[in-house]
Coordinates of C-alpha atoms in Angstrom, one line a residue:
M1 CA 141.8 95.9 105.2
D2 CA 141.6 92.1 105.7
M3 CA 140.5 90.1 102.7
R4 CA 140.1 86.4 101.9
G5 CA 138.5 84.4 99.2
N6 CA 138.6 84.7 95.4
G7 CA 137.1 86.9 92.7
N8 CA 136.8 89.9 95.0
E9 CA 137.2 93.3 93.4
I10 CA 137.7 96.7 95.1
I11 CA 137.8 100.0 93.2
S12 CA 138.5 103.2 95.1
S13 CA 138.7 106.8 94.1
Q14 CA 139.3 109.5 96.8
S15 CA 139.9 113.1 95.9
G16 CA 139.9 115.4 99.0
M17 CA 141.8 115.3 102.2
W18 CA 141.4 113.0 105.2
Q19 CA 139.3 110.4 103.4
E20 CA 138.9 107.1 105.1
F21 CA 138.2 103.7 103.6
E22 CA 138.2 100.6 105.9
V23 CA 137.2 97.0 105.3
L24 CA 138.1 94.6 108.0
S25 CA 137.7 90.9 107.2
L26 CA 136.0 90.6 103.9
S27 CA 135.5 86.9 103.2
G28 CA 133.7 85.1 100.4
D29 CA 133.5 84.9 96.6
E30 CA 132.9 87.4 93.8
N31 CA 132.3 90.4 96.0
I32 CA 132.6 93.8 94.3
I33 CA 133.1 97.1 96.3
E34 CA 133.3 100.4 94.5
I35 CA 134.1 103.6 96.5
E36 CA 134.3 107.2 95.4
Q37 CA 134.7 110.0 98.0
T38 CA 135.3 113.5 96.7
D39 CA 135.5 116.1 99.4
T40 CA 137.1 115.9 102.8
W41 CA 136.6 113.9 106.0
N42 CA 134.4 111.2 104.4
E43 CA 134.4 107.7 105.9
F44 CA 133.4 104.3 104.7
K45 CA 133.6 101.3 107.0
I46 CA 132.6 97.6 106.7
G47 CA 133.1 95.2 109.5
S48 CA 133.2 91.5 108.5
L49 CA 131.5 91.0 105.2
R50 CA 130.8 87.3 104.6
G51 CA 129.0 85.4 101.9
N52 CA 129.2 85.5 98.1
E53 CA 128.2 87.6 95.1
N54 CA 127.7 90.7 97.2
E55 CA 128.0 94.1 95.4
I56 CA 128.5 97.3 97.3
D57 CA 128.6 100.7 95.6
V58 CA 129.4 103.8 97.7
S59 CA 129.6 107.4 96.4
Q60 CA 130.1 110.3 98.8
D61 CA 130.5 113.9 97.4
G62 CA 130.3 116.3 100.3
S63 CA 132.2 116.5 103.6
R64 CA 132.0 114.4 106.8
N65 CA 129.7 111.8 105.4
I66 CA 129.7 108.5 107.2
I67 CA 128.6 105.0 106.0
T68 CA 129.1 102.2 108.5
F69 CA 128.2 98.5 108.1
T70 CA 129.0 95.9 110.8
D71 CA 128.8 92.2 110.0
I72 CA 127.0 91.5 106.8
A73 CA 126.2 87.9 106.0
G74 CA 124.2 86.2 103.2
D75 CA 124.1 85.7 99.4
D76 CA 123.4 87.9 96.4
N77 CA 123.0 91.1 98.4
E78 CA 123.3 94.4 96.5
I79 CA 123.8 97.6 98.3
K80 CA 124.0 101.0 96.7
L81 CA 124.6 104.1 98.8
D82 CA 124.9 107.7 97.5
Q83 CA 125.4 110.8 99.7
E84 CA 126.0 114.2 98.0
G85 CA 125.7 116.7 100.9
S86 CA 127.6 117.0 104.1
N87 CA 127.3 115.4 107.5
N88 CA 125.0 112.6 106.2
A89 CA 125.1 109.2 107.9
I90 CA 124.0 105.7 106.9
E91 CA 124.1 103.0 109.5
S92 CA 123.3 99.3 109.4
G93 CA 124.1 97.0 112.3
L94 CA 122.6 93.8 110.9
F95 CA 122.5 92.3 107.4
D96 CA 121.6 88.7 107.2
G97 CA 119.9 86.5 104.6
S98 CA 119.8 86.4 100.9
F99 CA 118.5 88.2 97.8
N100 CA 118.4 91.5 99.8
E101 CA 118.7 94.8 97.9
V102 CA 119.2 98.1 99.7
T103 CA 119.4 101.5 97.9
V104 CA 119.8 104.7 99.9
N105 CA 120.1 108.1 98.2
Q106 CA 120.7 111.2 100.3
I107 CA 121.3 114.6 98.7
G108 CA 121.0 117.2 101.4
D109 CA 122.8 117.7 104.6
E110 CA 122.6 115.9 108.0
N111 CA 120.3 113.1 106.7
L112 CA 120.2 109.8 108.6
A113 CA 119.2 106.4 107.2
T114 CA 119.4 103.2 109.3
T115 CA 118.7 99.8 107.8
E116 CA 118.5 96.4 109.4
L117 CA 117.8 93.3 107.4
M118 CA 117.2 89.7 108.3
G119 CA 115.4 87.2 106.0
D120 CA 114.9 86.6 102.3
N121 CA 114.1 88.6 99.2
N122 CA 113.8 91.9 100.9
E123 CA 114.1 95.2 99.0
L124 CA 114.5 98.5 100.8
T125 CA 114.7 101.9 99.0
A126 CA 115.1 105.3 100.6
M127 CA 115.5 108.6 98.9
Q128 CA 115.9 111.8 101.0
V129 CA 116.4 115.1 99.2
G130 CA 116.2 117.9 101.8
N131 CA 118.1 118.4 105.0
T132 CA 117.9 116.6 108.4
N133 CA 115.5 113.9 107.1
E134 CA 115.6 110.6 109.0
A135 CA 114.5 107.2 107.9
Y136 CA 114.7 103.9 109.8
M137 CA 113.8 100.5 108.4
G138 CA 113.9 97.1 110.0
V139 CA 113.0 93.7 108.6
I140 CA 112.7 90.1 109.8
G141 CA 110.8 87.9 107.4
S142 CA 110.7 87.3 103.6
N143 CA 109.5 89.0 100.4
N144 CA 109.2 92.4 102.0
E145 CA 109.4 95.6 99.9
F146 CA 109.8 99.0 101.5
T147 CA 110.0 102.3 99.7
V148 CA 110.6 105.7 101.5
T149 CA 110.7 109.0 99.7
Q150 CA 111.2 112.3 101.6
V151 CA 111.7 115.5 99.7
S152 CA 111.7 118.5 102.1
D153 CA 113.2 119.1 105.5
F154 CA 112.7 117.6 109.0
N155 CA 110.7 114.6 107.8
S156 CA 110.9 111.4 109.7
V157 CA 109.9 107.8 108.8
H158 CA 110.1 104.9 111.2
L159 CA 109.2 101.6 109.6
A160 CA 109.7 98.4 111.6
N161 CA 108.5 95.1 110.2
F162 CA 110.2 92.7 112.6
N163 CA 108.1 89.8 111.5
G164 CA 105.8 88.5 108.8
S165 CA 106.2 88.2 105.1
N166 CA 105.0 89.5 101.7
N167 CA 104.5 93.0 103.0
D168 CA 104.5 95.9 100.5
V169 CA 104.9 99.4 102.0
N170 CA 105.2 102.7 100.1
L171 CA 105.8 105.9 102.1
T172 CA 106.0 109.3 100.5
Q173 CA 106.4 112.6 102.3
A174 CA 106.7 116.1 100.8
G175 CA 106.7 119.2 103.0
D176 CA 108.1 120.1 106.4
E177 CA 108.1 118.2 109.8
N178 CA 106.1 115.2 108.6
A179 CA 106.3 112.0 110.6
I180 CA 105.3 108.5 109.7
L181 CA 105.5 105.5 112.1
V182 CA 104.4 102.1 110.8
Q183 CA 105.0 98.9 112.9
S184 CA 103.6 95.4 112.6
S185 CA 102.6 93.1 115.4
Y186 CA 103.7 95.6 118.0
P187 CA 105.0 95.0 120.6
D188 CA 105.4 91.3 120.0
V189 CA 102.2 89.2 119.6
S190 CA 104.1 86.1 118.7
L191 CA 105.7 88.0 115.8
T192 CA 103.1 87.2 113.1
S193 CA 102.1 89.9 110.5
N194 CA 101.5 88.8 107.0
D195 CA 100.5 90.1 103.5
N196 CA 100.1 93.7 104.5
D197 CA 99.9 96.5 101.9
I198 CA 100.4 99.9 103.4
D199 CA 100.5 103.1 101.3
V200 CA 100.9 106.4 103.0
N201 CA 101.2 109.7 101.1
Q202 CA 101.6 113.0 103.0
V203 CA 101.8 116.4 101.4
G204 CA 102.0 119.6 103.4
N205 CA 103.3 120.7 106.8
Q206 CA 103.3 118.9 110.2
N207 CA 101.4 115.8 109.0
E208 CA 101.6 112.7 111.2
A209 CA 100.4 109.2 110.4
I210 CA 100.9 106.4 113.0
V211 CA 99.8 102.8 112.1
T212 CA 100.3 100.0 114.5
L213 CA 99.1 96.7 113.2
A214 CA 98.7 94.6 116.4
G215 CA 98.7 95.0 120.1
I216 CA 96.9 91.9 121.4
L217 CA 96.0 89.9 118.3
D218 CA 98.1 89.0 115.3
S219 CA 97.6 91.0 112.2
N220 CA 97.2 89.5 108.8
S221 CA 96.3 90.5 105.2
N222 CA 95.7 94.2 105.9
Q223 CA 95.5 96.9 103.3
I224 CA 95.8 100.4 104.6
D225 CA 95.8 103.5 102.3
I226 CA 96.4 106.9 104.0
A227 CA 96.6 110.2 102.0
Q228 CA 96.9 113.5 103.7
N229 CA 97.0 116.9 102.0
G230 CA 97.1 120.1 103.9
D231 CA 98.5 121.2 107.3
I232 CA 98.5 119.6 110.7
N233 CA 96.6 116.4 109.8
L234 CA 96.8 113.5 112.1
V235 CA 96.0 109.8 111.7
D236 CA 96.5 107.4 114.6
M237 CA 95.4 103.8 114.4
M238 CA 95.8 100.4 116.1
V239 CA 94.8 97.5 113.8
E240 CA 94.0 94.1 115.2
G241 CA 93.0 90.8 113.6
S242 CA 93.0 89.9 110.0
G243 CA 91.5 90.8 106.6
H244 CA 91.2 94.6 107.2
S245 CA 90.8 97.2 104.4
V246 CA 91.3 100.8 105.6
D247 CA 91.1 103.8 103.3
I248 CA 91.6 107.3 104.8
S249 CA 91.9 110.5 102.8
Q250 CA 92.2 113.9 104.5
E251 CA 92.5 117.3 102.7
G252 CA 92.4 120.7 104.4
F253 CA 93.7 122.0 107.7
G254 CA 93.7 120.3 111.1
N255 CA 91.8 117.1 110.2
W256 CA 92.0 114.3 112.7
V257 CA 91.3 110.5 112.8
I258 CA 91.9 109.6 116.4
G259 CA 90.6 107.4 119.2
T260 CA 88.3 108.3 122.1
D261 CA 90.0 109.7 125.2
D262 CA 93.1 110.6 123.2
S263 CA 93.9 106.9 122.7
A264 CA 94.7 105.3 119.3
F265 CA 92.0 104.6 116.9
L266 CA 91.3 100.9 117.3
L267 CA 90.1 98.4 114.6
G268 CA 89.6 95.0 116.0
G269 CA 88.1 91.7 114.8
E270 CA 88.0 90.3 111.3
N271 CA 87.0 91.4 107.8
V272 CA 86.6 95.1 108.7
A273 CA 86.3 97.7 105.9
F274 CA 86.9 101.2 107.2
N275 CA 86.6 104.2 104.9
V276 CA 87.1 107.9 105.9
T277 CA 87.1 110.9 103.6
Q278 CA 87.4 114.4 105.1
T279 CA 87.6 117.7 103.2
G280 CA 87.7 121.0 105.0
N281 CA 89.0 122.2 108.4
D282 CA 89.0 120.9 111.9
N283 CA 87.1 117.6 111.2
I284 CA 87.4 114.8 113.8
V285 CA 86.7 111.1 113.6
E286 CA 87.0 109.2 116.8
G287 CA 87.3 105.7 117.5
A288 CA 86.8 102.0 117.9
V289 CA 85.5 99.3 115.6
I290 CA 85.6 96.0 117.4
G291 CA 84.2 92.7 116.1
F292 CA 84.0 91.1 112.7
N293 CA 82.3 91.6 109.4
S294 CA 81.8 95.3 110.1
T295 CA 81.7 98.1 107.5
V296 CA 82.0 101.8 108.4
S297 CA 82.1 104.7 106.0
V298 CA 82.5 108.4 107.1
T299 CA 82.5 111.3 104.6
Q300 CA 82.7 114.8 106.0
L301 CA 82.8 118.0 103.9
G302 CA 83.0 121.4 105.5
D303 CA 84.4 122.8 108.8
G304 CA 84.2 121.6 112.4
N305 CA 82.5 118.3 111.8
T306 CA 82.7 115.5 114.5
T307 CA 82.0 111.8 114.1
T308 CA 82.2 109.3 116.9
I309 CA 82.2 105.6 116.0
T310 CA 81.8 102.7 118.4
Q311 CA 80.9 99.2 117.1
M312 CA 81.3 96.1 119.2

């Protein structure tokens, strides 16, 4: 432990055998670190914490849980980490900026959460209850709020907002082997993605929702609501431009919203409202809305329905 500054407070309680607690080079003012590790072989490491008024609360209950931070910088950051099972891991390689708040709660075994922050006023919350859940978050920008809740087993959430500001994303998964991937202005597109509101709710087994907000154009002021209930549902989209409102609800077994020729569903242009409701089995909606001031609504009830959409 290497510590400098004033008003720092460290409280530690370790109960089992082979517990590790390591802070190398904490520097700044009014930092508070509280650690409680109960069983055996738990680790907690911080490398080079800088700044002031940071508060870190770590509680590990099981065995062989690992929390690792490397190089945290900024002001008024609050981090709360709780792992109750065994072989859980939380990693963060970057924490920079101010007014960031990170809360991770993992209860089962072998869960993995990775958080990277850069910017202002970001709030990230992840709760994983089952076993072998995996969540990744990344932020560059300001005023972002991310919430991930995974309840069952083998769920995976990848959220990368490496740009933009004022994004609000709420992701909820319940069931088995669900996967959500949300990225903004992917792969680069001059790193502009603003005012997005994305809400994804998946209940059931083997659901997958992939939303990519930009591939060629920048992506601004998008609202995307995706709700899937049932088994083996799939939503795949590429969103371009600005001012989009997309609402997709799927219920049943094996519903798809895809793109033509197995490519991603593409929304391009400006001020596009896209609304899909599917109830039943084996419904398919295929792809591409390109242009501006377009409105598309698809409602399918029953089994084996197919809709192909092309607007230029």
